PDB file of C-alpha atoms and ligand atoms in Angstrom:
ATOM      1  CA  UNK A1327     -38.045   2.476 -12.329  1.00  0.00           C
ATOM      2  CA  UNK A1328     -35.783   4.831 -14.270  1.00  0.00           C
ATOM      3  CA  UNK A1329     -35.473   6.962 -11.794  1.00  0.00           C
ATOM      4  CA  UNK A1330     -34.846   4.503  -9.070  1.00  0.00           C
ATOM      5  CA  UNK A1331     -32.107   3.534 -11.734  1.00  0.00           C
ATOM      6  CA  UNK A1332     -30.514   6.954 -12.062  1.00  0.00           C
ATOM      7  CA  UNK A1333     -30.273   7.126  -8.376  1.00  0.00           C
ATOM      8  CA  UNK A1334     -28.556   3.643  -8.050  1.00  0.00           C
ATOM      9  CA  UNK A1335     -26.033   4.932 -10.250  1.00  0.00           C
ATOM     10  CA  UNK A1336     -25.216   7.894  -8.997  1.00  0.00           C
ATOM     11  CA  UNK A1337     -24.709   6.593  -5.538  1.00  0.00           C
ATOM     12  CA  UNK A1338     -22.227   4.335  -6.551  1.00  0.00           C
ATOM     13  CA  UNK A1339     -19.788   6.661  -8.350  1.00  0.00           C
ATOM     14  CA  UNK A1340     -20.313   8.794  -5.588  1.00  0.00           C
ATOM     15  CA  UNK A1341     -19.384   6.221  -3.058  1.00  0.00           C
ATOM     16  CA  UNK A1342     -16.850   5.280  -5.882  1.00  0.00           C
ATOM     17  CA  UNK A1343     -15.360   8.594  -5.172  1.00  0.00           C
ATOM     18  CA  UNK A1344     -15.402   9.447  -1.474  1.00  0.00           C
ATOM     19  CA  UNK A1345     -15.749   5.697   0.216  1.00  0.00           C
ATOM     20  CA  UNK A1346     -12.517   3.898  -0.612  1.00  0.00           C
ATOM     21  CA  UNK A1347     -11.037   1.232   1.286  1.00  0.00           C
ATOM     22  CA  UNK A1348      -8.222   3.484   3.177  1.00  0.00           C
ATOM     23  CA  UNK A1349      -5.092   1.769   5.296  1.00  0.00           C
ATOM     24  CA  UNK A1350      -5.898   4.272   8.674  1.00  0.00           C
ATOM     25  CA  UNK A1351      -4.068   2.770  11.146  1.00  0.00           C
ATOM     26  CA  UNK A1352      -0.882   0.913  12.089  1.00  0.00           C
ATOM     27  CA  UNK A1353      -1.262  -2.585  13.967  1.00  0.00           C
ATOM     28  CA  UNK A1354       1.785  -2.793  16.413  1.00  0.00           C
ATOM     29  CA  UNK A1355       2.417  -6.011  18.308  1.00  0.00           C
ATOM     30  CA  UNK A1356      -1.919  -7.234  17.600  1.00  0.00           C
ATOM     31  CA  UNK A1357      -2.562  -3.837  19.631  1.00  0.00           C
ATOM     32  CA  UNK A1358      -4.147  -1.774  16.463  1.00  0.00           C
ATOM     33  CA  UNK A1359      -3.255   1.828  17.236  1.00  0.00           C
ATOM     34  CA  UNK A1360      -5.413   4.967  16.726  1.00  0.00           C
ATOM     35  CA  UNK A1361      -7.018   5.731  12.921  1.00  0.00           C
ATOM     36  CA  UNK A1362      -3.855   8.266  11.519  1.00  0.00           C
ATOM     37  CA  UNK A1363      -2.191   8.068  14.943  1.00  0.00           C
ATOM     38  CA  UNK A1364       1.041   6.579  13.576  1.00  0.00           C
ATOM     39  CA  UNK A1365      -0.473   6.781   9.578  1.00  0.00           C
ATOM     40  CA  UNK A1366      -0.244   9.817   7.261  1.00  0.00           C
ATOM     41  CA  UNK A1367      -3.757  11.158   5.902  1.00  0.00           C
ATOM     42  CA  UNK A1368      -4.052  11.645   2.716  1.00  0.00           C
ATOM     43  CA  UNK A1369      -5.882  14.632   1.212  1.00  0.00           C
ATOM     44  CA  UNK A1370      -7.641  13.113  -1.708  1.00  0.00           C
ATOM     45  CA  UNK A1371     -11.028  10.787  -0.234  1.00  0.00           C
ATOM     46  CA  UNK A1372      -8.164   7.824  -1.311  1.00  0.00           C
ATOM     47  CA  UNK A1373      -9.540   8.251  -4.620  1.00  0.00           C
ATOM     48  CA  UNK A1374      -6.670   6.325  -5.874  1.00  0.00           C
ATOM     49  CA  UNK A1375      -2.916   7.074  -8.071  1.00  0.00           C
ATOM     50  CA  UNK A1376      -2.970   6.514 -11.335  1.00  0.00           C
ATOM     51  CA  UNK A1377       0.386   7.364 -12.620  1.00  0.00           C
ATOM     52  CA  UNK A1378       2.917   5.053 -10.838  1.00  0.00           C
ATOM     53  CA  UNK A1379       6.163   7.869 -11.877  1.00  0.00           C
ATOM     54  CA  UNK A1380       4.153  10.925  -9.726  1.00  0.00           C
ATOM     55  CA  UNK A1381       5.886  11.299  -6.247  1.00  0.00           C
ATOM     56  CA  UNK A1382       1.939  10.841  -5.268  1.00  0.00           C
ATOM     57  CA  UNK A1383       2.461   7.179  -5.660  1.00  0.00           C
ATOM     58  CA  UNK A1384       5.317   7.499  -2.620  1.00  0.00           C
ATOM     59  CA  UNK A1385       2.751   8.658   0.484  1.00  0.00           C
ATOM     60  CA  UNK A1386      -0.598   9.022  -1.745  1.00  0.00           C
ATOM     61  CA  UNK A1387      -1.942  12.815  -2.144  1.00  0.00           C
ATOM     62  CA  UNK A1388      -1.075  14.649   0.857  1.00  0.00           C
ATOM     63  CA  UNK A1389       1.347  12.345   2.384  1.00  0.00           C
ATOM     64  CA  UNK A1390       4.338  13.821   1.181  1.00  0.00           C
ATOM     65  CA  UNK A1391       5.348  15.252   5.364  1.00  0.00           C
ATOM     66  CA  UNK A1392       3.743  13.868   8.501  1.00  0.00           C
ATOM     67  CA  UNK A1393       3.938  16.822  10.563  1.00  0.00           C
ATOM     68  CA  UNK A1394       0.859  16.472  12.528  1.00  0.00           C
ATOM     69  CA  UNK A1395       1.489  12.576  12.274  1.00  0.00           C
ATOM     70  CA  UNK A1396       3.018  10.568  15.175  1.00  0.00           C
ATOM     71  CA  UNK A1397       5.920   8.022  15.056  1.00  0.00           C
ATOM     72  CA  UNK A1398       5.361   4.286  16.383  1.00  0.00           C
ATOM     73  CA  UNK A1399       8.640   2.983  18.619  1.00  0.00           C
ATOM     74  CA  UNK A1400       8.869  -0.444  17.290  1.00  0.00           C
ATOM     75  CA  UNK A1401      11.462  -3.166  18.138  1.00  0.00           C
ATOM     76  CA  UNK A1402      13.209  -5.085  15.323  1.00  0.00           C
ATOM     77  CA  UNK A1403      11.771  -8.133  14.120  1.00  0.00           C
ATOM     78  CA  UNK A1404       8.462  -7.682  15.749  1.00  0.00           C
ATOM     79  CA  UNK A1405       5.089  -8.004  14.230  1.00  0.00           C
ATOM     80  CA  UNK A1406       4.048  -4.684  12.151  1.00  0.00           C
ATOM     81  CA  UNK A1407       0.145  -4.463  10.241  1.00  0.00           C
ATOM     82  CA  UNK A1408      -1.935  -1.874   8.825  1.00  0.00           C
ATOM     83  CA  UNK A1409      -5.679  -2.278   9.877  1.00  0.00           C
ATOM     84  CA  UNK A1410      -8.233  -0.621   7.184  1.00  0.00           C
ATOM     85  CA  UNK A1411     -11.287   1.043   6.970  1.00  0.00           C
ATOM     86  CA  UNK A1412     -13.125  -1.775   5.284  1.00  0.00           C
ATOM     87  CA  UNK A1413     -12.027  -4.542   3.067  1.00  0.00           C
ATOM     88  CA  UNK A1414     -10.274  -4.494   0.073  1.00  0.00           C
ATOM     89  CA  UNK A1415     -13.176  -5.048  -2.514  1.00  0.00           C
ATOM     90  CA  UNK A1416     -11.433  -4.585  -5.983  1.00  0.00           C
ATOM     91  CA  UNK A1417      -8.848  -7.355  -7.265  1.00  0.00           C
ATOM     92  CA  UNK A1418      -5.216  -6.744  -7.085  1.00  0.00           C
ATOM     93  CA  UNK A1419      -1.834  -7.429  -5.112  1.00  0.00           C
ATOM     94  CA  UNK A1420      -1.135  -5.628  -1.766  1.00  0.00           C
ATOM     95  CA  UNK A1421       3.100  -4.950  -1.082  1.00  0.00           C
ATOM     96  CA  UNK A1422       4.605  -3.273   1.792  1.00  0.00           C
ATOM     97  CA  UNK A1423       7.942  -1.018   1.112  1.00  0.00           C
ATOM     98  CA  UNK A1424      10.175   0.436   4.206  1.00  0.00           C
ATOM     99  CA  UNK A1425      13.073   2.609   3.860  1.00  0.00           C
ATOM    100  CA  UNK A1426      14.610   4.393   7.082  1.00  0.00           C
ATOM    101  CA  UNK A1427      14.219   8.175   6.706  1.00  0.00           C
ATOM    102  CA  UNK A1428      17.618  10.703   6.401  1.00  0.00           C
ATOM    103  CA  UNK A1429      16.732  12.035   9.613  1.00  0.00           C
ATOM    104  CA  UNK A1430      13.154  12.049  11.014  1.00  0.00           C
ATOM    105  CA  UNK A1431      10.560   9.680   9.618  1.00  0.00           C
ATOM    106  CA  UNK A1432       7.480  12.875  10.354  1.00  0.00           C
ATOM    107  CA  UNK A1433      10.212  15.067   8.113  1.00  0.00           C
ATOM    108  CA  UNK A1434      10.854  13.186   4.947  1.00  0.00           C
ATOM    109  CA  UNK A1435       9.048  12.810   1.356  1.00  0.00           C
ATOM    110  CA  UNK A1436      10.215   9.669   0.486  1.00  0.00           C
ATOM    111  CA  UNK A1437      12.843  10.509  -2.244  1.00  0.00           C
ATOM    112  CA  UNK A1438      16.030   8.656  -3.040  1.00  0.00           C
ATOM    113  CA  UNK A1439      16.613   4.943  -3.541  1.00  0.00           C
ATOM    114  CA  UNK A1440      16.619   3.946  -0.620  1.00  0.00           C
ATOM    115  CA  UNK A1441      13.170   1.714  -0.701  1.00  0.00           C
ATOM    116  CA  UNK A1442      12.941  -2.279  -0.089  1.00  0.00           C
ATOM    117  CA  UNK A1443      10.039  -4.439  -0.126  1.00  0.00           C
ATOM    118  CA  UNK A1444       9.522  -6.704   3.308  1.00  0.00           C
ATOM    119  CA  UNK A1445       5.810  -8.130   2.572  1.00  0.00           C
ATOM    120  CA  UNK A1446       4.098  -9.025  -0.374  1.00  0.00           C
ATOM    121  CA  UNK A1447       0.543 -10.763  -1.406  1.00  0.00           C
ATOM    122  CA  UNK A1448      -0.024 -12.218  -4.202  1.00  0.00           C
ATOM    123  CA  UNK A1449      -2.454 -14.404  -6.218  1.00  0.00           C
ATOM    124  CA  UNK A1450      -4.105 -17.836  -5.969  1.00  0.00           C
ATOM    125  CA  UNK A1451      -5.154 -20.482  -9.231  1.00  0.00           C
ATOM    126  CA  UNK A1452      -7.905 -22.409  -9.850  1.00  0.00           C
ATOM    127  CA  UNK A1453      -9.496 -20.560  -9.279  1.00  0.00           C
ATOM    128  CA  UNK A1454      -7.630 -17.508 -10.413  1.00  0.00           C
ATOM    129  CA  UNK A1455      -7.806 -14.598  -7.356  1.00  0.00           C
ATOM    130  CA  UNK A1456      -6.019 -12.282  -5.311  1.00  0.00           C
ATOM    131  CA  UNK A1457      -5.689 -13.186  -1.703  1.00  0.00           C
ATOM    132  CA  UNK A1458      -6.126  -9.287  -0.709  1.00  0.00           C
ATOM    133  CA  UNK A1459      -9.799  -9.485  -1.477  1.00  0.00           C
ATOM    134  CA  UNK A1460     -12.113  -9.247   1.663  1.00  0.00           C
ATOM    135  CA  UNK A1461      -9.070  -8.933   4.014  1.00  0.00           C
ATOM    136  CA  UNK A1462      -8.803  -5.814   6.204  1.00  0.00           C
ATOM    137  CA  UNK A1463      -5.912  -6.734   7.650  1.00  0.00           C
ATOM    138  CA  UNK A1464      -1.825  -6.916   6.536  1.00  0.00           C
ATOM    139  CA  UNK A1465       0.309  -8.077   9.133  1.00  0.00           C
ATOM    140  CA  UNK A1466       4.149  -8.646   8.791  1.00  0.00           C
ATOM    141  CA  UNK A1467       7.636  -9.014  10.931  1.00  0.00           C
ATOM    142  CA  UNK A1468       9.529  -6.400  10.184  1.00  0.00           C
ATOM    143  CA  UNK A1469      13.453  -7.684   9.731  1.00  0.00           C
ATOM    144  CA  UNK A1470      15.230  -7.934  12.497  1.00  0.00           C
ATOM    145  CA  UNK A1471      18.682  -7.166  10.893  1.00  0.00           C
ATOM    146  CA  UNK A1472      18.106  -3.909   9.627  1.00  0.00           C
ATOM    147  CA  UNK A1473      19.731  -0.706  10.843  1.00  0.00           C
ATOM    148  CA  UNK A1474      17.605   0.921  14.507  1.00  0.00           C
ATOM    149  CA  UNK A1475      16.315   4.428  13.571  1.00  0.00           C
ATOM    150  CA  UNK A1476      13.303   6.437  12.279  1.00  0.00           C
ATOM    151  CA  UNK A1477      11.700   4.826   8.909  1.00  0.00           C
ATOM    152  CA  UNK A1478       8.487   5.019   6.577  1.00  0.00           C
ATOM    153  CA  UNK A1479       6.620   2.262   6.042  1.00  0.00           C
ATOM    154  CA  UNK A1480       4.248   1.908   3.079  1.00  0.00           C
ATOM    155  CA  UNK A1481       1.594  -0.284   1.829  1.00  0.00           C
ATOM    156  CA  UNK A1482      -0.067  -0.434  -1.369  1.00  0.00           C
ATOM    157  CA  UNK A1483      -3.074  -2.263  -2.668  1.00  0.00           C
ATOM    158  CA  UNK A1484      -2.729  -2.392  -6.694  1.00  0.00           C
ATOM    159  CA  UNK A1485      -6.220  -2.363  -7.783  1.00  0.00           C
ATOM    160  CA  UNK A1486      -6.426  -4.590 -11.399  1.00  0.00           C
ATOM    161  CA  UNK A1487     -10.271  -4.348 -12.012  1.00  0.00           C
ATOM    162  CA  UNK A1488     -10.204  -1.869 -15.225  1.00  0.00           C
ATOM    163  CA  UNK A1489      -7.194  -3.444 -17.352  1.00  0.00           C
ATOM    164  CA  UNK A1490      -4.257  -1.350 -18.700  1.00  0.00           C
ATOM    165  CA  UNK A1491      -5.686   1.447 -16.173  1.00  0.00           C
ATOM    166  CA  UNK A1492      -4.092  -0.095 -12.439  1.00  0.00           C
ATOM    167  CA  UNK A1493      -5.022   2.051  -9.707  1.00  0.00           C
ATOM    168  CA  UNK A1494      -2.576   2.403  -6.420  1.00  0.00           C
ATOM    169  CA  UNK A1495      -4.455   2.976  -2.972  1.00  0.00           C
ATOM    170  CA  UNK A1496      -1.325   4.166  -0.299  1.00  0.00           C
ATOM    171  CA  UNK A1497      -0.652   4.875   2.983  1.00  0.00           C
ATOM    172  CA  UNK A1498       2.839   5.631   4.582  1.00  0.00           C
ATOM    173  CA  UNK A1499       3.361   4.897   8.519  1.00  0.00           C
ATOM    174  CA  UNK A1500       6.056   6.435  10.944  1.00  0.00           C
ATOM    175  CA  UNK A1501       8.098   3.913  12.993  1.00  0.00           C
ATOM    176  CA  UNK A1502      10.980   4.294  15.271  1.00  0.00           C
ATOM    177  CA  UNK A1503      12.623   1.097  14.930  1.00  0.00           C
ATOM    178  CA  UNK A1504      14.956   0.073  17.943  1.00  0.00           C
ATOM    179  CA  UNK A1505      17.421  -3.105  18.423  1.00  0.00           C
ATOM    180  CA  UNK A1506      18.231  -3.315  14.894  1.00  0.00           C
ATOM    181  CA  UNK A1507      20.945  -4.875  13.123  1.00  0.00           C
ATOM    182  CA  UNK A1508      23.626  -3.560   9.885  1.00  0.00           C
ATOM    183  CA  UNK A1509      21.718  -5.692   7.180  1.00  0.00           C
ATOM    184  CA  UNK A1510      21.482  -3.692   4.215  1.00  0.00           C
ATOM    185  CA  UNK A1511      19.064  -5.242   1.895  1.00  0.00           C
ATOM    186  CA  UNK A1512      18.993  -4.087  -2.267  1.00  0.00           C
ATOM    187  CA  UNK A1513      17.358  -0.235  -2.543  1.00  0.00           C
ATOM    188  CA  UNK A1514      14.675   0.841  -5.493  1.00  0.00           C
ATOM    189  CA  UNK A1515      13.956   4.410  -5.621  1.00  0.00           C
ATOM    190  CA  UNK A1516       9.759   5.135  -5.399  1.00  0.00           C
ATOM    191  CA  UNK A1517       8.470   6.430  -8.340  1.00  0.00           C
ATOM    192  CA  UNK A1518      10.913   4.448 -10.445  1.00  0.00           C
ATOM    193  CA  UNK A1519      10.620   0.374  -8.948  1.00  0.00           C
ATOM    194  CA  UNK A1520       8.026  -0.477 -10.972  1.00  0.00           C
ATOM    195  CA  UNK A1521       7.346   0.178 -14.935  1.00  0.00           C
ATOM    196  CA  UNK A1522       4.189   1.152 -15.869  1.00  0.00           C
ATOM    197  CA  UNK A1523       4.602  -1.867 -18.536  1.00  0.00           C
ATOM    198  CA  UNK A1524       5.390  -4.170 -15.760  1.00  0.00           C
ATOM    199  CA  UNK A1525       3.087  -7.400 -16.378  1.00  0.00           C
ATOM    200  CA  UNK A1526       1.990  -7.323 -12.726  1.00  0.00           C
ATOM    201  CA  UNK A1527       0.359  -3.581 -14.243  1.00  0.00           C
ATOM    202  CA  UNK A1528      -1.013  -4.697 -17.478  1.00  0.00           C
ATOM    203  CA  UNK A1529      -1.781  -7.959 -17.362  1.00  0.00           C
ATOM    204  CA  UNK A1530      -5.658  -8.490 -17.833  1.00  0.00           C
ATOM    205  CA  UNK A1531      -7.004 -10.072 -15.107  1.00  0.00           C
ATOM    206  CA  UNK A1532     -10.385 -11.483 -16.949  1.00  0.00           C
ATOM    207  CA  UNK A1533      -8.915 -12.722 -20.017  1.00  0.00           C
ATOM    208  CA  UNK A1534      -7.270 -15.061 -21.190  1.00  0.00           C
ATOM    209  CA  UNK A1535      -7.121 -15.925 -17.137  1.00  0.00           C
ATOM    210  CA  UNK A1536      -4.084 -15.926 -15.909  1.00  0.00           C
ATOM    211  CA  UNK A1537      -2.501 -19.276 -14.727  1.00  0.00           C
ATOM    212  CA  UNK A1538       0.969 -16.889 -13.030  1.00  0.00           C
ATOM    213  CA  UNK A1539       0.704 -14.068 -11.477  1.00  0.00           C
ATOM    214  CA  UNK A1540       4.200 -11.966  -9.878  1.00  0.00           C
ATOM    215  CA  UNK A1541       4.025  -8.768  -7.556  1.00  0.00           C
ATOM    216  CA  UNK A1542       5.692  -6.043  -9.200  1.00  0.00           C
ATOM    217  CA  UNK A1543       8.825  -4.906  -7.989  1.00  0.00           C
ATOM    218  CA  UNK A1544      11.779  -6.582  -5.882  1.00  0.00           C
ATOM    219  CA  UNK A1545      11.878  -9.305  -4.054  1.00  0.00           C
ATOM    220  CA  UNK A1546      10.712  -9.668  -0.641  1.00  0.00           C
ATOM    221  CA  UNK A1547      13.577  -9.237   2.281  1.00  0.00           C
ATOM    222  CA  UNK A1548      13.144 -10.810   4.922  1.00  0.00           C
ATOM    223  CA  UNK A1549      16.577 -10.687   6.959  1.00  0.00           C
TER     224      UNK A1549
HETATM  225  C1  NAG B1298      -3.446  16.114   9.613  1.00  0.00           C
HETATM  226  O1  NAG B1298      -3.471  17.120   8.640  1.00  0.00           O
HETATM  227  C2  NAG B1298      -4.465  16.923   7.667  1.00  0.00           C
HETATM  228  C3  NAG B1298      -4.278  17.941   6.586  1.00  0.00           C
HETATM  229  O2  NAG B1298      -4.206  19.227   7.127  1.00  0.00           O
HETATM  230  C4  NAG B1298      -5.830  16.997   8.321  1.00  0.00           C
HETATM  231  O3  NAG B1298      -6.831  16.767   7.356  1.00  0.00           O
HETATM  232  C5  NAG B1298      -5.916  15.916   9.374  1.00  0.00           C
HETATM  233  O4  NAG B1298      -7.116  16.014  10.072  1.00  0.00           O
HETATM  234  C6  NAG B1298      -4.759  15.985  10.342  1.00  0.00           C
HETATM  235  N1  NAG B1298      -4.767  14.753  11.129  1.00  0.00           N
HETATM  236  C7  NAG B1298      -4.704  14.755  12.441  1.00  0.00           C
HETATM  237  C8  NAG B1298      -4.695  13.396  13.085  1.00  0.00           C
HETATM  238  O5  NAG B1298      -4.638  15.773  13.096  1.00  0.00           O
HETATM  239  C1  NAG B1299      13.903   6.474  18.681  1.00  0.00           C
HETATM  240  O1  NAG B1299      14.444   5.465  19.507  1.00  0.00           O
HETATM  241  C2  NAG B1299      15.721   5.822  20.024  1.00  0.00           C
HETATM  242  C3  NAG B1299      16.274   4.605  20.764  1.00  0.00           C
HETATM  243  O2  NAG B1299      15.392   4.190  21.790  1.00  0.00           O
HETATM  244  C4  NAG B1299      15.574   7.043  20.939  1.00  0.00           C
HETATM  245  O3  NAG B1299      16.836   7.437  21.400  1.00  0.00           O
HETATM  246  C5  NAG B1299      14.959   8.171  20.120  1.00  0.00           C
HETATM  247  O4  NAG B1299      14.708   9.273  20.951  1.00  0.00           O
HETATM  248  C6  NAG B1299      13.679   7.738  19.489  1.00  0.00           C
HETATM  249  N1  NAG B1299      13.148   8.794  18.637  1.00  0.00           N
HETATM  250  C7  NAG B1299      11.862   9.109  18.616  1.00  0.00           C
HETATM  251  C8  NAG B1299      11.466  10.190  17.672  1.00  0.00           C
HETATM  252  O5  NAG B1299      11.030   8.545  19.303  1.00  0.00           O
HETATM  253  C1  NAG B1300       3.396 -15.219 -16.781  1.00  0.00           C
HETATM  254  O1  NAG B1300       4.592 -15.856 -17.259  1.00  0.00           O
HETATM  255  C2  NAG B1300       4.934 -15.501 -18.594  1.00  0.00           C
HETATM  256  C3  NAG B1300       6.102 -16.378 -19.012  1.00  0.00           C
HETATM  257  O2  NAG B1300       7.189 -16.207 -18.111  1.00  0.00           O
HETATM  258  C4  NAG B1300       5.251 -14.013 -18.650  1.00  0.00           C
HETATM  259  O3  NAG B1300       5.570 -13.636 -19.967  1.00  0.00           O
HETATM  260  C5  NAG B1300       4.026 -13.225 -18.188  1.00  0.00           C
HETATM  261  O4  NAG B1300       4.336 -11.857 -18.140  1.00  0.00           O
HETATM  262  C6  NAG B1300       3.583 -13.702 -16.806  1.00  0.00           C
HETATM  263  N1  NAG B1300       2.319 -13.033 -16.495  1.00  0.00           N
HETATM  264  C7  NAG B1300       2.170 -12.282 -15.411  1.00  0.00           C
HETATM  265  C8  NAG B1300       0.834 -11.675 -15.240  1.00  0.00           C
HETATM  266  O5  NAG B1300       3.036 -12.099 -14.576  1.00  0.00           O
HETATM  267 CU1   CU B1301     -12.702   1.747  -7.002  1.00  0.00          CU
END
């Protein structure tokens, strides 16, 4: 029994540590492209970020360039996703930054403030859950006013299970956006949007339940 126990155990943290739920490919259109075809691989099993002010909480551990990663033409407007590995299974928001790259999308880390947020999901009441659970899928419209050329595009699921400790699981896509427009929405800089003593971050999820819930960060564009 003890042993049978022990072994329990020690297959979950190990599937704790090497079998996270990982964004791997980019959905373009409904047609879901090729695992870390148009999606930068990160280095570290997506064990996840801890500390929201590393640059690791841009592109994740490893996803600082995307040499070997391609870029996905996309026209303005249309519909954008990210298609996972398996479902999200721990509770939390899931948020989706762009922010058009300096020059090539495959050449840039992510710095400056140049970041906006175009999809967000939040949390339901009564009962009290996050709408990301059991979902595999994130799909979106990316504006159709904002400037044509080469961006990153990011998603994050905010993991709230283990209060006061959030845990960010990232992946950064390449897209070549074409027919766009000259709207320029509000920019946040990534680290740097969010506080680490933003409520969305330390608000306990168990107790006292919470009856509001907000994503961290700005608010959604959608022009
Ligand atoms: C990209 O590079 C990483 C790190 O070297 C490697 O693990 C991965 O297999 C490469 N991905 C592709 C699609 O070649
Ligand atoms: C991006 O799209 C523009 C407009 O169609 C095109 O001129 C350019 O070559 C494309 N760049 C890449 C890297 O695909
Ligand atoms: C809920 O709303 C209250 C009052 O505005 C605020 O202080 C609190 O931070 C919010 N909680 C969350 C988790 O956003
Ligand atoms: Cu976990």
């Amino acid at each position: 029994m003890k042993i049978v126990g022990i072994i329990i155990v020690v297959a979950a943290l190990l599937s704790g540590v090497s079998a996270h739920y990982r964004f791997t490919s980019l959905i373009v259109n409904g047609q879901t492209t090729g695992a870390y075809q148009y999606v930068r691989q990160n280095t570290n099993y997506n064990s996840p970020v801890t500390d929201i002010t590393s640059t690791d909480a841009r592109c994740n551990v490893g996803g600082g360039t995307g040499g070997n990663t391609s870029t996905a033409t996309v026209a303005a407007g249309s519909s954008l996703g990210f298609q996972m590995d398996q479902a999200v299974f721990h509770l939390g928001p899931v948020d989706i930054y762009v922010r058009q790259a300096p020059s090539t999308a495959a050449s840039w880390d992510g710095s400056g403030a140049s970041w906006f947020k175009v999809y967000e999901l939040g949390a339901t009441y009564s009962p009290f859950t996050f709408t990301s659970l059991g979902k595999s899928q994130f799909s979106f419209n990316i504006p159709s006013g904002i400037p044509s050329g080469e961006y990153l595009v990011r998603v994050e699921q905010i993991a709230l299970h283990v209060p006061n400790a959030p845990q960010f699981y990232i992946s950064c896509a390449q897209i070549n956006l074409t027919g766009g427009g000259s709207a320029s929405p509000a920019k946040v800089s990534i680290p740097g949007a969010v506080s680490a003593t933003d409520p969305g971050l330390t608000v306990n999820i168990y107790y006292p339940v919470p009856t509001n819930y907000t994503v961290p960060g700005p608010a959604v564009f959608t022009g």
